[in-house]
Amino acid sequence: MGKGRKSERWITHYSSSHKILLVGEGDFSFSSCLARSFGSAQNMVATSFDSKDELREKHWSSVEHLQELKRLGCTVLHDVDVHDMHEHAILSEMKFDRIVYNFPHAGHDPMFCERHPELIRRHKELLAAFFTSSREMISEDGEIHVSHRDDEPYIRWKLEKSARKAGLTLIDKVEFFKADYPGYHNKRGGGMESNKTFPLKDCYTFKFSLPKCSETDEGSSTSDGDLQILTKMFSQLQSGSAFGNDDQSSSLKPLSLCLDGWWWE
């Protein structure tokens, strides 16, 4: 065990002992940074939405990084869509300790600026699909990391809300510094300048996990027996017989039955 710990290498939130999936890579410079830090990429799967040919056209700087990843043993997959990656022929057989999506973007559209409601809608849809799919792919104690700008108009994407709707829990939010990842060059989402970077200001890495049992049960002190009693009372209230007096019960309108008790209108 001591030998394993000694050989384990870290870079920020990522360890060489983690099984890591990288989603939506641009020129694969982030994957290459991790691989160099670990001294091996056998624990990594790096993916792009683009095909291999499209990648060379959009991000010609990817060629060198892909060669490095191959040399270090990384599994590289192209044409991976976040909407259904959990059904991918290879990925569907895997579980990951970390799933990483840096600066997700639904793609530029010459018809719309970044603040346009339609483009924001597309970004929201992309995030919702990613969280839903990645939820099926993380290990029990795994984490999903999304690095994202936390200023206008990007806050309109409602990143945290989208994760909650997918059944995920925010466990941490840490500032993202590009300098922490030597050799990493963030890339634009498409268009004529797709191989150029964009300003990384007010950026954070949002960390999500599956909800723990303790979180699900937190604050709930209602036993199974109590719940049965409350359910019976609820039925009696609906029929107007809980107090043996229809006039008394008719003034009380149960709104819902919670594990922690009753709510009334």
Short mmCIF file of C-alpha atoms in Angstrom, two decimals:
data_model
loop_
_atom_site.label_atom_id
_atom_site.label_comp_id
_atom_site.label_asym_id
_atom_site.label_seq_id
_atom_site.Cartn_x
_atom_site.Cartn_y
_atom_site.Cartn_z
CA MET A 1 0.00 0.00 0.00
CA GLY A 2 2.86 2.37 0.84
CA LYS A 3 4.41 1.86 -2.58
CA GLY A 4 1.11 2.70 -4.30
CA ARG A 5 0.75 5.94 -2.38
CA LYS A 6 4.31 6.94 -3.14
CA SER A 7 3.79 6.49 -6.88
CA GLU A 8 0.47 8.35 -6.90
CA ARG A 9 0.71 11.77 -8.54
CA TRP A 10 -1.63 14.74 -8.25
CA ILE A 11 -2.37 17.87 -10.23
CA THR A 12 -5.00 20.08 -8.54
CA HIS A 13 -8.13 17.90 -8.15
CA TYR A 14 -6.89 14.93 -10.17
CA SER A 15 -4.85 11.88 -9.24
CA SER A 16 -3.10 9.26 -11.30
CA SER A 17 -5.18 6.72 -9.37
CA HIS A 18 -8.46 8.22 -10.61
CA LYS A 19 -10.23 6.80 -13.63
CA ILE A 20 -10.81 10.05 -15.53
CA LEU A 21 -13.10 10.87 -18.45
CA LEU A 22 -12.49 14.16 -20.24
CA VAL A 23 -15.42 15.42 -22.31
CA GLY A 24 -15.55 17.96 -25.13
CA GLU A 25 -11.80 18.42 -25.46
CA GLY A 26 -10.70 21.19 -27.84
CA ASP A 27 -7.11 20.59 -28.91
CA PHE A 28 -6.58 17.99 -26.14
CA SER A 29 -4.07 20.25 -24.38
CA PHE A 30 -5.83 19.78 -21.02
CA SER A 31 -5.68 15.99 -21.35
CA SER A 32 -2.02 16.22 -22.29
CA CYS A 33 -1.31 18.37 -19.24
CA LEU A 34 -2.80 15.75 -16.92
CA ALA A 35 -1.02 12.91 -18.71
CA ARG A 36 2.37 14.62 -18.39
CA SER A 37 1.76 15.30 -14.71
CA PHE A 38 0.88 11.65 -14.07
CA GLY A 39 3.67 10.28 -16.25
CA SER A 40 1.06 8.01 -17.82
CA ALA A 41 -2.42 8.32 -19.29
CA GLN A 42 -3.57 4.75 -18.87
CA ASN A 43 -6.13 5.93 -16.32
CA MET A 44 -7.62 8.44 -18.78
CA VAL A 45 -10.20 8.52 -21.56
CA ALA A 46 -10.18 11.77 -23.56
CA THR A 47 -12.99 12.56 -25.99
CA SER A 48 -13.99 15.16 -28.56
CA PHE A 49 -17.34 16.00 -30.13
CA ASP A 50 -15.60 16.49 -33.47
CA SER A 51 -14.48 13.69 -35.73
CA LYS A 52 -10.75 13.19 -36.16
CA ASP A 53 -10.77 15.01 -39.52
CA GLU A 54 -12.89 17.89 -38.20
CA LEU A 55 -10.57 18.22 -35.24
CA ARG A 56 -7.54 18.72 -37.47
CA GLU A 57 -9.35 21.49 -39.35
CA LYS A 58 -10.66 23.31 -36.26
CA HIS A 59 -7.80 22.69 -33.85
CA TRP A 60 -4.63 21.96 -35.81
CA SER A 61 -2.69 22.29 -32.56
CA SER A 62 -4.32 19.01 -31.48
CA VAL A 63 -1.98 16.86 -33.62
CA GLU A 64 0.96 17.15 -31.23
CA HIS A 65 -1.20 16.59 -28.15
CA LEU A 66 -2.84 13.50 -29.62
CA GLN A 67 0.56 12.03 -30.38
CA GLU A 68 1.64 12.61 -26.79
CA LEU A 69 -1.54 11.05 -25.41
CA LYS A 70 -1.09 7.99 -27.60
CA ARG A 71 2.50 7.60 -26.41
CA LEU A 72 1.38 7.80 -22.76
CA GLY A 73 -1.38 5.22 -23.18
CA CYS A 74 -4.51 7.39 -23.21
CA THR A 75 -7.72 6.09 -24.76
CA VAL A 76 -8.86 8.76 -27.25
CA LEU A 77 -12.36 8.76 -28.72
CA HIS A 78 -13.88 11.09 -31.31
CA ASP A 79 -17.51 11.76 -32.31
CA VAL A 80 -18.62 11.53 -28.68
CA ASP A 81 -21.86 13.41 -28.02
CA VAL A 82 -22.68 14.35 -24.42
CA HIS A 83 -26.35 13.66 -25.10
CA ASP A 84 -25.83 9.90 -25.28
CA MET A 85 -22.26 9.21 -24.21
CA HIS A 86 -23.50 6.80 -21.53
CA GLU A 87 -24.71 4.60 -24.41
CA HIS A 88 -21.43 4.78 -26.33
CA ALA A 89 -20.16 1.34 -27.34
CA ILE A 90 -16.97 1.72 -25.29
CA LEU A 91 -17.94 4.22 -22.58
CA SER A 92 -21.10 2.38 -21.58
CA GLU A 93 -18.96 -0.36 -20.05
CA MET A 94 -17.01 2.04 -17.83
CA LYS A 95 -17.42 3.89 -14.55
CA PHE A 96 -15.30 6.93 -13.73
CA ASP A 97 -13.98 8.59 -10.58
CA ARG A 98 -13.85 11.96 -12.33
CA ILE A 99 -15.73 13.27 -15.35
CA VAL A 100 -14.34 16.61 -16.52
CA TYR A 101 -15.98 19.09 -18.89
CA ASN A 102 -14.07 22.35 -19.29
CA PHE A 103 -16.02 25.38 -20.50
CA PRO A 104 -18.90 23.63 -22.25
CA HIS A 105 -20.32 25.46 -25.24
CA ALA A 106 -23.12 24.57 -27.65
CA GLY A 107 -21.31 26.23 -30.57
CA HIS A 108 -21.29 29.68 -32.08
CA ASP A 109 -24.04 30.84 -34.41
CA PRO A 110 -23.49 33.89 -36.67
CA MET A 111 -27.16 34.77 -36.18
CA PHE A 112 -26.87 35.19 -32.42
CA CYS A 113 -24.60 36.84 -29.89
CA GLU A 114 -23.76 35.10 -26.60
CA ARG A 115 -26.52 37.00 -24.80
CA HIS A 116 -29.25 35.98 -27.21
CA PRO A 117 -32.00 33.90 -25.55
CA GLU A 118 -31.84 31.23 -28.26
CA LEU A 119 -28.14 30.63 -27.79
CA ILE A 120 -28.56 30.58 -24.02
CA ARG A 121 -31.34 28.02 -24.45
CA ARG A 122 -28.97 25.81 -26.45
CA HIS A 123 -26.31 26.06 -23.78
CA LYS A 124 -28.82 25.10 -21.09
CA GLU A 125 -29.94 22.11 -23.13
CA LEU A 126 -26.33 21.01 -23.58
CA LEU A 127 -25.67 21.14 -19.84
CA ALA A 128 -28.87 19.28 -19.02
CA ALA A 129 -27.94 16.50 -21.44
CA PHE A 130 -24.39 16.30 -20.11
CA PHE A 131 -25.43 16.02 -16.48
CA THR A 132 -28.10 13.43 -17.26
CA SER A 133 -25.69 11.27 -19.24
CA SER A 134 -22.65 11.66 -16.98
CA ARG A 135 -24.74 10.77 -13.93
CA GLU A 136 -24.94 7.25 -15.33
CA MET A 137 -21.18 7.04 -15.71
CA ILE A 138 -19.66 8.06 -12.39
CA SER A 139 -18.70 5.65 -9.66
CA GLU A 140 -20.51 5.72 -6.32
CA ASP A 141 -17.98 8.16 -4.85
CA GLY A 142 -17.15 9.82 -8.16
CA GLU A 143 -17.32 13.50 -9.05
CA ILE A 144 -18.40 15.49 -12.09
CA HIS A 145 -16.35 18.64 -12.66
CA VAL A 146 -17.47 21.50 -14.89
CA SER A 147 -15.24 24.55 -15.28
CA HIS A 148 -17.31 27.57 -16.24
CA ARG A 149 -17.30 31.35 -16.26
CA ASP A 150 -19.36 32.74 -13.41
CA ASP A 151 -20.22 36.12 -14.91
CA GLU A 152 -22.60 37.54 -17.52
CA PRO A 153 -23.96 36.12 -19.73
CA TYR A 154 -22.74 32.69 -18.63
CA ILE A 155 -24.53 32.74 -15.28
CA ARG A 156 -27.76 32.68 -17.29
CA TRP A 157 -27.02 29.10 -18.23
CA LYS A 158 -28.07 28.11 -14.68
CA LEU A 159 -25.35 25.49 -14.31
CA GLU A 160 -26.10 24.51 -10.72
CA LYS A 161 -29.85 24.33 -11.32
CA SER A 162 -29.30 22.04 -14.29
CA ALA A 163 -27.17 19.69 -12.18
CA ARG A 164 -29.79 19.58 -9.42
CA LYS A 165 -32.49 18.66 -11.93
CA ALA A 166 -30.30 15.74 -13.00
CA GLY A 167 -30.16 14.54 -9.39
CA LEU A 168 -26.65 15.76 -8.59
CA THR A 169 -25.35 17.58 -5.52
CA LEU A 170 -22.90 20.49 -5.56
CA ILE A 171 -20.06 19.58 -3.20
CA ASP A 172 -17.53 22.31 -3.97
CA LYS A 173 -16.84 25.38 -6.08
CA VAL A 174 -13.20 26.39 -6.49
CA GLU A 175 -11.59 29.12 -8.53
CA PHE A 176 -10.08 27.96 -11.81
CA PHE A 177 -6.58 29.15 -12.67
CA LYS A 178 -5.24 28.34 -16.12
CA ALA A 179 -1.68 28.56 -14.77
CA ASP A 180 -2.37 25.45 -12.67
CA TYR A 181 -2.40 23.42 -15.89
CA PRO A 182 0.88 24.02 -17.78
CA GLY A 183 0.42 23.80 -21.53
CA TYR A 184 -3.38 24.06 -21.42
CA HIS A 185 -4.96 26.34 -24.03
CA ASN A 186 -8.71 26.77 -23.87
CA LYS A 187 -10.39 26.91 -27.28
CA ARG A 188 -13.48 28.57 -28.70
CA GLY A 189 -16.62 26.58 -29.45
CA GLY A 190 -16.37 26.87 -33.22
CA GLY A 191 -16.38 29.31 -36.11
CA MET A 192 -13.49 30.82 -38.04
CA GLU A 193 -11.50 31.45 -34.86
CA SER A 194 -12.10 28.07 -33.26
CA ASN A 195 -8.42 27.50 -32.50
CA LYS A 196 -8.10 30.77 -30.59
CA THR A 197 -8.46 31.11 -26.85
CA PHE A 198 -10.97 33.27 -24.98
CA PRO A 199 -10.61 35.28 -21.75
CA LEU A 200 -10.81 33.17 -18.60
CA LYS A 201 -12.08 35.57 -15.94
CA ASP A 202 -14.32 34.79 -12.99
CA CYS A 203 -13.90 31.08 -13.71
CA TYR A 204 -14.66 28.27 -11.30
CA THR A 205 -14.64 24.50 -11.24
CA PHE A 206 -18.00 23.26 -10.00
CA LYS A 207 -17.84 19.81 -8.42
CA PHE A 208 -20.91 17.59 -8.30
CA SER A 209 -21.57 14.11 -6.95
CA LEU A 210 -24.40 11.66 -6.54
CA PRO A 211 -26.45 12.45 -3.42
CA LYS A 212 -25.33 10.48 -0.38
CA CYS A 213 -27.84 8.53 1.74
CA SER A 214 -27.10 10.79 4.72
CA GLU A 215 -28.01 13.82 2.60
CA THR A 216 -31.25 12.22 1.49
CA ASP A 217 -32.24 11.37 5.07
CA GLU A 218 -30.87 14.52 6.71
CA GLY A 219 -33.44 16.28 8.87
CA SER A 220 -35.93 13.45 8.64
CA SER A 221 -36.89 11.95 11.99
CA THR A 222 -40.10 10.27 10.88
CA SER A 223 -40.09 6.48 11.38
CA ASP A 224 -41.97 4.01 9.17
CA GLY A 225 -44.56 3.59 11.90
CA ASP A 226 -45.07 7.34 12.21
CA LEU A 227 -45.40 7.61 8.46
CA GLN A 228 -48.16 4.97 8.44
CA ILE A 229 -50.03 6.87 11.17
CA LEU A 230 -49.69 10.15 9.30
CA THR A 231 -50.85 8.56 6.07
CA LYS A 232 -53.92 7.16 7.85
CA MET A 233 -54.65 10.59 9.36
CA PHE A 234 -54.30 12.16 5.94
CA SER A 235 -56.89 9.76 4.52
CA GLN A 236 -59.25 10.51 7.42
CA LEU A 237 -58.82 14.24 6.93
CA GLN A 238 -59.73 13.89 3.29
CA SER A 239 -62.91 12.04 4.27
CA GLY A 240 -63.66 14.59 7.03
CA SER A 241 -63.53 12.07 9.88
CA ALA A 242 -60.19 12.75 11.51
CA PHE A 243 -61.68 14.64 14.44
CA GLY A 244 -65.15 13.15 14.39
CA ASN A 245 -66.45 16.60 13.48
CA ASP A 246 -66.83 17.58 9.86
CA ASP A 247 -66.92 21.30 10.68
CA GLN A 248 -63.55 21.20 12.45
CA SER A 249 -61.79 19.24 9.75
CA SER A 250 -63.27 21.14 6.83
CA SER A 251 -61.36 24.30 7.75
CA LEU A 252 -58.02 22.48 7.49
CA LYS A 253 -56.70 21.85 4.00
CA PRO A 254 -53.68 19.55 3.90
CA LEU A 255 -51.29 20.73 1.23
CA SER A 256 -48.83 17.85 1.31
CA LEU A 257 -47.40 15.13 3.49
CA CYS A 258 -43.67 15.41 4.13
CA LEU A 259 -41.28 13.07 5.91
CA ASP A 260 -40.81 15.77 8.52
CA GLY A 261 -44.51 16.42 9.13
CA TRP A 262 -47.49 18.23 7.68
CA TRP A 263 -47.80 21.41 5.70
CA TRP A 264 -51.08 23.28 5.76
CA GLU A 265 -52.60 25.89 3.49
#
